[in-house]
Coordinates of C-alpha atoms in Angstrom, one line a residue:
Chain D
X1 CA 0.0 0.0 0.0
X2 CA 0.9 3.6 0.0
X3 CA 0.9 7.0 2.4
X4 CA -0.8 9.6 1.1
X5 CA -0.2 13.0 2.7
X6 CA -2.5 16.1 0.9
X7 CA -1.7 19.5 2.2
X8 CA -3.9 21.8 3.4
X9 CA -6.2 19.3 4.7
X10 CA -8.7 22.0 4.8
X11 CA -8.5 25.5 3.8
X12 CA -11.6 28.5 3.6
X13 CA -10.4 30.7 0.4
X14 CA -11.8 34.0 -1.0
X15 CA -13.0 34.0 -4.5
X16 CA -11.0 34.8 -7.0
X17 CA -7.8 33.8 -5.5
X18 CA -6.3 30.8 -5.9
X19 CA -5.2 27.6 -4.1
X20 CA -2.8 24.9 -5.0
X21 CA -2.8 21.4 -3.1
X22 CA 0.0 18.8 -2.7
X23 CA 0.1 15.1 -2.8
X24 CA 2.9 13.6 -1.2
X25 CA 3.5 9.9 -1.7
X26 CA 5.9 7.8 0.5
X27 CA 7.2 5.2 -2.2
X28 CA 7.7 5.9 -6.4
X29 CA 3.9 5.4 -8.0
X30 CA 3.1 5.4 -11.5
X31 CA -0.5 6.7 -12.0
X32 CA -1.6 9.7 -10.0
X33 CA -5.1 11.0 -9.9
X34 CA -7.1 14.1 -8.8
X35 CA -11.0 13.6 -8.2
X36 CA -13.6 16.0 -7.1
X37 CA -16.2 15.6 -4.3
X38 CA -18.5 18.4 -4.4
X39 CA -20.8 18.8 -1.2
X40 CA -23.4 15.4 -1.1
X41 CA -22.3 14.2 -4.1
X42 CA -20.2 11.5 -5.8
X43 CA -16.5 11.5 -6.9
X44 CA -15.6 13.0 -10.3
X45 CA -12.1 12.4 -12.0
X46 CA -10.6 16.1 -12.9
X47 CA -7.7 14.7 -14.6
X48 CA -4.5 12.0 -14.6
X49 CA -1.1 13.6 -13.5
X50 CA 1.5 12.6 -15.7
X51 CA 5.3 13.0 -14.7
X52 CA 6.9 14.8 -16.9
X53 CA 4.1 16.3 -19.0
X54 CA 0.8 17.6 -19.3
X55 CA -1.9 16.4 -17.2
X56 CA -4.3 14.3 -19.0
X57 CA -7.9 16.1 -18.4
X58 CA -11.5 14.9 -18.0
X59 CA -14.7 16.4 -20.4
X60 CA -15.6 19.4 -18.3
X61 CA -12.2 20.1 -16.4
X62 CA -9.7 22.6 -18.5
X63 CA -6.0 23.5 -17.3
X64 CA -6.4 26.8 -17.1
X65 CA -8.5 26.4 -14.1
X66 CA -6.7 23.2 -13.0
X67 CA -3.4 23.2 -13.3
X68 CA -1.3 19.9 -12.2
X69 CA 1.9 19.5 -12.3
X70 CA 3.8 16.3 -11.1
X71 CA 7.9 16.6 -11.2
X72 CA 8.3 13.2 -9.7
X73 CA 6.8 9.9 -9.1
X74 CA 6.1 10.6 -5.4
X75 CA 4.3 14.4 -6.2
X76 CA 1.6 16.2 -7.4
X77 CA 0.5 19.1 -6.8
X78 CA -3.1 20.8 -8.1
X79 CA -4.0 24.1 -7.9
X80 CA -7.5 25.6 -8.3
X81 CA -7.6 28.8 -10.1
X82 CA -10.0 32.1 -9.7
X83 CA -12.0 30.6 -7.8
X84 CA -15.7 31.2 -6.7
X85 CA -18.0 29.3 -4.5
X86 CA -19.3 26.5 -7.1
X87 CA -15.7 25.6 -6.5
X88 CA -15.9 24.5 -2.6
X89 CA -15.6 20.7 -2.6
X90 CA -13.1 18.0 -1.2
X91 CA -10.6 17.5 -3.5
X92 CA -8.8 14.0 -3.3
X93 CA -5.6 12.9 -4.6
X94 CA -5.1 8.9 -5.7
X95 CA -2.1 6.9 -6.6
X96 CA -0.9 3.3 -8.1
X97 CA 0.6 1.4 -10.1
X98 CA 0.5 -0.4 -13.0
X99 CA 0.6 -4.2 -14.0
X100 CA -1.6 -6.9 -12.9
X101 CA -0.7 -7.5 -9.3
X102 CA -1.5 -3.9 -8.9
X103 CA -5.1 -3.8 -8.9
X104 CA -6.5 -1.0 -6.6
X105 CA -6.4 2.7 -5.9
X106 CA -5.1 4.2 -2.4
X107 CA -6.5 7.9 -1.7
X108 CA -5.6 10.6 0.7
X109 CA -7.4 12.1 3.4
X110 CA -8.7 14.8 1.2
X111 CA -8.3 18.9 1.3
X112 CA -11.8 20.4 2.0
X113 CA -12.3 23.7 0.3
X114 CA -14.4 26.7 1.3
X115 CA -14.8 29.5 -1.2
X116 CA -16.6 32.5 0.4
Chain W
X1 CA -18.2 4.4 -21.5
X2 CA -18.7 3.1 -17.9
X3 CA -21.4 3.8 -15.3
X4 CA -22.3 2.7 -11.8
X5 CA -26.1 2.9 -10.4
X6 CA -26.4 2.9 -6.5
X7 CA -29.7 2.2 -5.6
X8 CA -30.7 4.1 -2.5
X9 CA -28.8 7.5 -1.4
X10 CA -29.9 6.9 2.3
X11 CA -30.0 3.1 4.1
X12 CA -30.8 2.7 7.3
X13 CA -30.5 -0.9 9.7
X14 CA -30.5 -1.8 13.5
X15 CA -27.5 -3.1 14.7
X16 CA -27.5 -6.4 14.5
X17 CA -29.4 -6.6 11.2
X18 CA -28.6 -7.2 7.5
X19 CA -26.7 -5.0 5.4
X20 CA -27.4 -4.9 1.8
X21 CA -25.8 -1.9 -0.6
X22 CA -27.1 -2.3 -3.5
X23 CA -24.6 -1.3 -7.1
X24 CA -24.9 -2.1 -10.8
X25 CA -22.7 -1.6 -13.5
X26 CA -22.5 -0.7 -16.8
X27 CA -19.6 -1.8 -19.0
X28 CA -18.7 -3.0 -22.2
X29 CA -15.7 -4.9 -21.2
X30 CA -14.8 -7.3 -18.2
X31 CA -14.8 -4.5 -15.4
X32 CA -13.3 -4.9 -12.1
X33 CA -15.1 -3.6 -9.0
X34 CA -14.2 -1.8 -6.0
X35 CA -16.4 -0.9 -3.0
X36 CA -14.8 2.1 -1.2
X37 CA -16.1 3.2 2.6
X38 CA -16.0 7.4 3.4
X39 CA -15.8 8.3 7.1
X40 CA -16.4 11.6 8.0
X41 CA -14.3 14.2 7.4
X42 CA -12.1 11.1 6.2
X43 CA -10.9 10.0 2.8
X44 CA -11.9 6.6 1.4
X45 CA -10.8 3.3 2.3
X46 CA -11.1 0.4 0.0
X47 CA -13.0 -2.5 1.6
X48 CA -13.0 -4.9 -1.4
X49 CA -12.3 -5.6 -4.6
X50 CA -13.5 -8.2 -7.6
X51 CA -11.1 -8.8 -10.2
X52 CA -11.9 -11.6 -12.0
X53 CA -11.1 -14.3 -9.8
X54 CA -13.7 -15.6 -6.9
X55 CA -17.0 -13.8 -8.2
X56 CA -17.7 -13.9 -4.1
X57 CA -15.2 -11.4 -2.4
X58 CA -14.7 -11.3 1.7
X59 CA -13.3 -7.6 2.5
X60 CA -12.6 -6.0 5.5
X61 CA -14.8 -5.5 8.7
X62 CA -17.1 -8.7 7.6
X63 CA -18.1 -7.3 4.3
X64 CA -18.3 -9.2 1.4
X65 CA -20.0 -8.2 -2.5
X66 CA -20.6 -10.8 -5.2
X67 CA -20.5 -10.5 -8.7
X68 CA -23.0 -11.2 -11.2
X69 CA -22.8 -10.9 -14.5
X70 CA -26.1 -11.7 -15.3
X71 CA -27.3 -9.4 -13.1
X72 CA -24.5 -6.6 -13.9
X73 CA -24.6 -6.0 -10.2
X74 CA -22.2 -6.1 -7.4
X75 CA -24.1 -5.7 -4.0
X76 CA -22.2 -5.4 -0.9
X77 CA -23.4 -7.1 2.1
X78 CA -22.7 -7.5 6.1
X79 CA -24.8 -10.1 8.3
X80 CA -25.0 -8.2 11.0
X81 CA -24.6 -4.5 11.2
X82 CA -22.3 -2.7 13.9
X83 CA -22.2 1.4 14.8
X84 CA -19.0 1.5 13.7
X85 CA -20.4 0.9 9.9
X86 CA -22.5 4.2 9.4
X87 CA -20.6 6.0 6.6
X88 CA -20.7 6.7 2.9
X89 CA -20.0 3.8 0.7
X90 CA -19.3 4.2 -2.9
X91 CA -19.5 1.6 -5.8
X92 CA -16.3 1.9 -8.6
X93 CA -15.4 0.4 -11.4
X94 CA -12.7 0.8 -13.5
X95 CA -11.5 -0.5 -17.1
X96 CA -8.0 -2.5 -16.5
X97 CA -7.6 -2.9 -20.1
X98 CA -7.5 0.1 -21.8
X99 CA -7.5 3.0 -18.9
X100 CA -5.8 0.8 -16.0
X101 CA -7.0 -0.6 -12.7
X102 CA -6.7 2.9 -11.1
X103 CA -8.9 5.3 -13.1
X104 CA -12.5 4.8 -11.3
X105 CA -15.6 5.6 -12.1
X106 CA -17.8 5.8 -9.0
X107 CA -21.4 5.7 -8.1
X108 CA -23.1 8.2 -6.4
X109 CA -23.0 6.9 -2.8
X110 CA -24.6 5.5 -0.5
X111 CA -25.1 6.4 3.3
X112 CA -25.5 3.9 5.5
X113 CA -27.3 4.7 9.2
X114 CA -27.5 2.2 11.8
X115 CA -29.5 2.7 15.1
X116 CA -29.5 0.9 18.4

């Protein structure tokens, strides 16, 4: 398994401004993930952080409002851009690895975002 | 594409009685399965997973989800609920062939309350 460490774990932001959140892994991982819980609801992929290059985005999630960047194997970070209120959610970082022995996801505790 | 339905957005059991979370899929390749638990104020914590082997799969905390094909379902059960159990579970699935074990697509939850 691995450690996931997300920093802030929660943060209340004004709109407009914006907030970037880091994902710390304690061992190398190949796939990284950032998802989206918005208040009662489900988890939504935003995009797959790829080292190296440009984060692979989901339909309805653009870089220009959700930039990732990932250096290394063991970090990500995301950061969420002008934002406004529709914007508070928990925002979850996941990791793994590929091959067939490596069949689940591991998530972090989650930064919950307030945007007043 | 890929799609989970959770039947029922609220569940609520005595302790002591039957558990049943109900989840269907839709997918147009073998999927595998994940059932995920949500704490509060936590991050989620995998409590079993089907990936093609034994269609019946025993997780943790005396959980255990069966697949049927037939049935496109993958319903999670627990003989005998405990206190400890009320949280938000959430249904995944993800596409190991073509977008890897990792990259879930979730369902929309279900909360599970358990009285005395």
């Amino acid at each position: 398994s691995a450690v996931i460490s997300q920093k802030p774990s929660r943060d209340i932001c004004q709109r407009g401004t914006s907030l970037t959140i880091q994902c710390q892994v304690d061992s190398q991982v190949t796939m990284m993930f950032w998802y989206r819980q918005q208040p009662g609801q489900s988890l939504t992929l935003i995009a797959t952080a790829n080292q190296g290059s440009e984060a692979t985005y989901e339909s309805g999630f653009v870089i220009d409002k959700f930039p990732i960047s990932r250096p290394n194997l063991t970090f990500s970070t995301l950061t969420v851009s002008n934002m406004s209120p529709e914007d508070s959610s928990i925002y979850l970082c996941s990791v793994g690895n590929r091959g067939s022995r490596n069949t689940e996801a591991f998530f972090g505790q989650g930064t919950r975002l307030t945007v007043v | 594409a890929q799609s989970v339905t959770q039947l029922g957005s609220h569940v609520s059991v005595s302790e002591g009685a039957l558990v049943l979370l109900r989840c269907n899929y839709s997918s147009s390749v073998p999927p595998y399965l994940f059932w995920y638990v949500q704490y509060p104020n936590q991050g989620l914590q995998l409590l079993l997973k089907y990936t093609s082997a034994a269609t019946l799969v025993k997780g943790i905390n005396g959980f255990e989800a069966e697949f049927k094909k037939s049935e496109t379902s993958f319903h999670l059960t627990k003989p005998s609920a405990h206190m400890s159990d009320a949280a938000e579970y959430f249904c995944a699935v993800s596409d190991p062939e073509n977008t890897g074990f990792q990259k879930l697509v979730f369902g929309t939850g279900t909360r599970l309350l358990v009285s005395p």
